């Protein structure tokens, strides 16, 4: 579905960005799964919503989680595509 949607979006507007992932929290397991399934070729950016779920950001380890996700994206050849699209407690 993502691949078909990506092609359709790009046909309609080649400059449009297709942003996906949109995990609640930094769900590295989910992002790994979608990348293994081929999502990297159908996403211009990978988004996360790294909510701290009421924890202080430093206690929730948000920086460490985002760095880990960024390393995973680089490892899979999608460096520079991580977007934090929502954040909050």
C-alpha angles and dihedrals in degrees: 000000000000092000093050092046091048092053091047093050092048091048089054095043119002090194095054117112119230108210122187147155093070094178122183100237121355100303101184092172092057094045091051090051095051092046091051088051090057103264094135092076092052101045128073091191136013112222131201133184100211099194115179091214092225096317122117108260093247091050092047090055091230095154092050092047093049091048090050091051091047090052090051092051091050090049089054094046099255097110117165095020100105114115125181100214101172132016137174147112 
